[in-house]
Short mmCIF file of C-alpha atoms in Angstrom, two decimals:
data_model
loop_
_atom_site.label_atom_id
_atom_site.label_comp_id
_atom_site.label_asym_id
_atom_site.label_seq_id
_atom_site.Cartn_x
_atom_site.Cartn_y
_atom_site.Cartn_z
CA UNK A 18 104.67 23.75 -13.64
CA UNK A 19 105.05 22.46 -10.16
CA UNK A 20 102.45 20.37 -8.36
CA UNK A 21 101.19 23.34 -6.43
CA UNK A 22 100.62 25.24 -9.68
CA UNK A 23 98.96 22.30 -11.25
CA UNK A 24 96.63 21.89 -8.31
CA UNK A 25 95.78 25.61 -8.38
CA UNK A 26 95.01 25.44 -12.10
CA UNK A 27 92.77 22.47 -11.52
CA UNK A 28 90.95 24.32 -8.83
CA UNK A 29 90.42 27.30 -11.04
CA UNK A 30 88.86 25.12 -13.72
CA UNK A 31 85.95 24.60 -11.35
CA UNK A 32 85.29 28.32 -10.92
CA UNK A 33 82.81 29.74 -13.38
CA UNK A 34 83.47 33.18 -14.93
CA UNK A 35 81.64 36.29 -13.76
CA UNK A 36 78.80 36.99 -16.14
CA UNK A 37 78.26 40.58 -17.28
CA UNK A 38 74.48 40.51 -17.68
CA UNK A 39 73.01 43.70 -19.15
CA UNK A 40 70.74 45.64 -16.90
CA UNK A 41 67.77 45.26 -19.27
CA UNK A 42 68.15 41.50 -19.12
CA UNK A 43 68.29 41.53 -15.30
CA UNK A 44 65.15 43.69 -15.19
CA UNK A 45 63.39 41.49 -17.71
CA UNK A 46 64.24 38.33 -15.75
CA UNK A 47 62.81 39.80 -12.51
CA UNK A 48 59.67 40.88 -14.25
CA UNK A 49 59.34 37.61 -16.01
CA UNK A 50 59.58 35.70 -12.71
CA UNK A 51 56.89 38.02 -11.21
CA UNK A 52 54.59 37.41 -14.21
CA UNK A 53 55.18 33.63 -14.27
CA UNK A 54 54.73 33.25 -10.52
CA UNK A 55 51.42 35.15 -10.68
CA UNK A 56 52.58 38.11 -8.60
CA UNK A 57 52.05 40.36 -11.66
CA UNK A 58 48.64 39.08 -12.79
CA UNK A 59 47.20 39.18 -16.30
CA UNK A 60 45.94 42.60 -17.12
CA UNK A 61 48.27 44.42 -14.73
CA UNK A 62 49.55 47.75 -16.22
CA UNK A 63 53.29 48.06 -16.52
CA UNK A 64 54.06 51.74 -15.82
CA UNK A 65 57.63 52.60 -16.56
CA UNK A 66 58.06 55.31 -13.93
CA UNK A 67 56.60 53.21 -11.17
CA UNK A 68 58.71 50.21 -12.02
CA UNK A 69 61.86 52.28 -12.35
CA UNK A 70 61.36 53.72 -8.94
CA UNK A 71 60.49 50.35 -7.37
CA UNK A 72 63.49 48.63 -8.97
CA UNK A 73 65.80 51.57 -8.44
CA UNK A 74 66.82 51.89 -12.10
CA UNK A 75 66.26 54.43 -14.89
CA UNK A 76 63.32 54.15 -17.26
CA UNK A 77 65.50 53.05 -20.20
CA UNK A 78 66.18 49.46 -19.01
CA UNK A 79 62.59 49.19 -17.91
CA UNK A 80 61.41 50.09 -21.37
CA UNK A 81 63.89 47.64 -22.98
CA UNK A 82 62.93 44.86 -20.49
CA UNK A 83 59.28 45.33 -21.28
CA UNK A 84 60.03 44.96 -24.95
CA UNK A 85 61.86 41.65 -24.32
CA UNK A 86 58.77 40.38 -22.49
CA UNK A 87 56.50 41.61 -25.27
CA UNK A 88 58.66 39.49 -27.66
CA UNK A 89 58.10 36.55 -25.27
CA UNK A 90 54.33 37.00 -25.63
CA UNK A 91 53.93 37.84 -21.93
CA UNK A 92 53.17 41.58 -22.43
CA UNK A 93 51.04 43.52 -24.86
CA UNK A 94 50.48 47.08 -25.94
CA UNK A 95 47.07 48.68 -25.60
CA UNK A 96 46.48 51.72 -27.85
CA UNK A 97 46.53 55.00 -25.85
CA UNK A 98 46.98 53.09 -22.57
CA UNK A 99 50.42 51.59 -22.62
CA UNK A 100 51.77 48.13 -21.74
CA UNK A 101 50.17 45.51 -19.56
CA UNK A 102 50.72 41.86 -18.69
CA UNK A 103 48.89 40.03 -21.40
CA UNK A 104 45.49 38.67 -20.26
CA UNK A 105 44.65 35.05 -20.63
CA UNK A 106 41.53 33.84 -22.46
CA UNK A 107 39.66 30.65 -21.64
CA UNK A 108 40.56 29.28 -25.13
CA UNK A 109 44.29 30.05 -24.63
CA UNK A 110 44.30 28.30 -21.26
CA UNK A 111 42.50 25.20 -22.73
CA UNK A 112 44.70 25.06 -25.82
CA UNK A 113 47.91 25.47 -23.83
CA UNK A 114 47.06 22.52 -21.60
CA UNK A 115 45.87 20.35 -24.48
CA UNK A 116 49.16 20.99 -26.35
CA UNK A 117 51.14 20.39 -23.18
CA UNK A 118 49.55 16.96 -22.93
CA UNK A 119 50.54 16.14 -26.47
CA UNK A 120 54.12 17.12 -25.76
CA UNK A 121 54.47 15.26 -22.49
CA UNK A 122 52.75 12.11 -23.66
CA UNK A 123 55.21 12.03 -26.55
CA UNK A 124 58.08 12.45 -24.18
CA UNK A 125 56.85 9.61 -21.98
CA UNK A 126 56.44 7.31 -24.95
CA UNK A 127 60.01 8.09 -26.25
CA UNK A 128 61.50 7.57 -22.77
CA UNK A 129 60.00 4.13 -22.45
CA UNK A 130 60.54 3.11 -26.05
CA UNK A 131 64.22 4.15 -25.83
CA UNK A 132 64.78 2.72 -22.29
CA UNK A 133 66.07 6.09 -21.09
CA UNK A 134 67.11 6.34 -17.44
CA UNK A 135 64.78 8.47 -15.37
CA UNK A 136 66.67 8.81 -12.08
CA UNK A 137 67.11 12.54 -12.72
CA UNK A 138 63.38 12.94 -12.14
CA UNK A 139 63.73 11.91 -8.46
CA UNK A 140 65.45 15.11 -7.32
CA UNK A 141 62.72 17.50 -8.39
CA UNK A 142 60.16 15.14 -6.87
CA UNK A 143 61.94 15.26 -3.55
CA UNK A 144 62.34 19.05 -3.84
CA UNK A 145 58.60 19.36 -4.40
CA UNK A 146 57.79 17.34 -1.32
CA UNK A 147 60.25 19.29 0.83
CA UNK A 148 58.76 22.64 -0.44
CA UNK A 149 55.25 21.38 0.30
CA UNK A 150 56.37 20.53 3.86
CA UNK A 151 57.54 24.13 4.22
CA UNK A 152 54.30 25.43 2.68
CA UNK A 153 56.58 27.06 0.09
CA UNK A 154 54.26 27.73 -2.88
CA UNK A 155 56.97 29.11 -5.20
CA UNK A 156 59.33 26.30 -4.30
CA UNK A 157 56.71 23.73 -5.32
CA UNK A 158 56.18 25.58 -8.63
CA UNK A 159 59.93 25.83 -9.36
CA UNK A 160 60.43 22.14 -8.67
CA UNK A 161 57.39 21.23 -10.72
CA UNK A 162 58.90 23.12 -13.68
CA UNK A 163 62.27 21.32 -13.22
CA UNK A 164 60.44 17.99 -13.22
CA UNK A 165 58.66 18.57 -16.47
CA UNK A 166 61.65 20.22 -18.14
CA UNK A 167 63.73 17.19 -17.17
CA UNK A 168 61.05 14.87 -18.53
CA UNK A 169 61.27 16.58 -21.91
CA UNK A 170 65.04 16.62 -21.82
CA UNK A 171 65.25 12.92 -21.10
CA UNK A 172 63.10 12.21 -24.15
CA UNK A 173 66.05 13.47 -26.19
CA UNK A 174 64.15 15.29 -28.96
CA UNK A 175 65.60 18.71 -29.72
CA UNK A 176 62.63 20.20 -31.54
CA UNK A 177 60.19 18.92 -28.91
CA UNK A 178 62.28 20.52 -26.23
CA UNK A 179 62.51 23.90 -28.08
CA UNK A 180 58.73 23.93 -28.65
CA UNK A 181 57.98 22.91 -25.09
CA UNK A 182 60.25 25.68 -23.71
CA UNK A 183 58.33 28.32 -25.64
CA UNK A 184 54.94 26.88 -24.46
CA UNK A 185 56.14 26.53 -20.87
CA UNK A 186 56.20 30.28 -20.32
CA UNK A 187 52.43 30.25 -20.39
CA UNK A 188 52.14 26.86 -18.67
CA UNK A 189 54.15 28.19 -15.72
CA UNK A 190 52.00 31.34 -15.45
CA UNK A 191 48.74 29.31 -15.66
CA UNK A 192 49.97 26.82 -13.05
CA UNK A 193 50.93 29.62 -10.65
CA UNK A 194 47.54 31.27 -11.01
CA UNK A 195 45.68 28.03 -10.69
CA UNK A 196 47.70 26.60 -7.85
CA UNK A 197 47.54 29.82 -5.69
CA UNK A 198 43.90 28.89 -5.24
CA UNK A 199 44.78 25.30 -4.20
CA UNK A 200 46.05 24.96 -0.62
CA UNK A 201 46.90 21.28 -1.11
CA UNK A 202 50.57 21.64 -1.99
CA UNK A 203 51.24 18.06 -0.78
CA UNK A 204 48.73 16.75 -3.35
CA UNK A 205 50.47 18.64 -6.11
CA UNK A 206 53.81 17.27 -5.05
CA UNK A 207 52.44 13.68 -4.58
CA UNK A 208 51.26 13.56 -8.22
CA UNK A 209 54.77 13.16 -9.53
CA UNK A 210 56.54 10.11 -7.96
CA UNK A 211 53.99 7.65 -9.34
CA UNK A 212 54.86 8.97 -12.92
CA UNK A 213 58.53 8.19 -12.32
CA UNK A 214 57.62 4.78 -10.92
CA UNK A 215 55.72 3.90 -14.06
CA UNK A 216 58.53 5.16 -16.25
CA UNK A 217 61.05 3.04 -14.34
CA UNK A 218 58.75 0.03 -14.69
CA UNK A 219 58.46 0.67 -18.43
CA UNK A 220 54.65 0.50 -18.03
CA UNK A 221 53.63 2.43 -21.09
CA UNK A 222 49.87 2.31 -20.49
CA UNK A 223 50.10 3.50 -16.88
CA UNK A 224 52.73 6.19 -17.57
CA UNK A 225 50.73 7.66 -20.42
CA UNK A 226 47.56 7.64 -18.29
CA UNK A 227 49.24 9.33 -15.31
CA UNK A 228 50.92 12.09 -17.35
CA UNK A 229 47.64 12.66 -19.25
CA UNK A 230 45.62 12.89 -16.05
CA UNK A 231 48.25 15.18 -14.51
CA UNK A 232 48.29 17.61 -17.39
CA UNK A 233 44.48 17.86 -17.89
CA UNK A 234 42.94 17.32 -14.48
CA UNK A 235 39.71 19.16 -14.97
CA UNK A 236 39.03 19.17 -11.25
CA UNK A 237 42.03 21.54 -10.87
CA UNK A 238 41.86 23.37 -14.17
CA UNK A 239 39.03 25.66 -14.98
CA UNK A 240 39.90 27.80 -18.03
CA UNK A 241 37.06 30.30 -17.36
CA UNK A 242 38.16 30.84 -13.79
CA UNK A 243 41.87 31.17 -14.53
CA UNK A 244 41.31 33.63 -17.36
CA UNK A 245 38.66 35.79 -15.92
CA UNK A 246 39.17 35.89 -12.15
CA UNK A 247 42.84 36.77 -12.34
#
């Protein structure tokens, strides 16, 4: 092969293949984002005909997508009424956040004990601050999720990561509902860089305190309000 052909092959190696994503999965992904970002609030009915018309698809992929979301635990069936976004209860909100604290404190301890590099956490911190400057609520939420997912990934514990991913569907939804009532996006973004600083300094006591305070700040989290008003 000549040098031109070699260069062309090398260039092609950087081009990812086109993914043939089934329509039901595309629909499920869009509905999941709407639920997790709080646009489809807990208790909202999911009517196949209305969703099919709005999304310009037939009812079959809507039905299949809703089943996927039901398997995720985000949708439930009500006898004689149909499907709806699963409501939150005060107990579920409180338990979700208490379990999140356990997971993330464990991740912080492992990162410091193992001396793992934490530079990867800087990018989502910067993205959060930039989104806050734009008053971009969903940008802040997305960067926040990236920060916490990266934190768990850096801890290098496969079972912890798998468990956290399942829990984070609810965490994301609760965060979106909670933070829509909080106009201080800059405060949300500013909570994260000190955590990275403490991790880089290998200050176990401070890092654990900061991540614990961040995950269970009762001034920002009211289980009754989140579960009932939305």
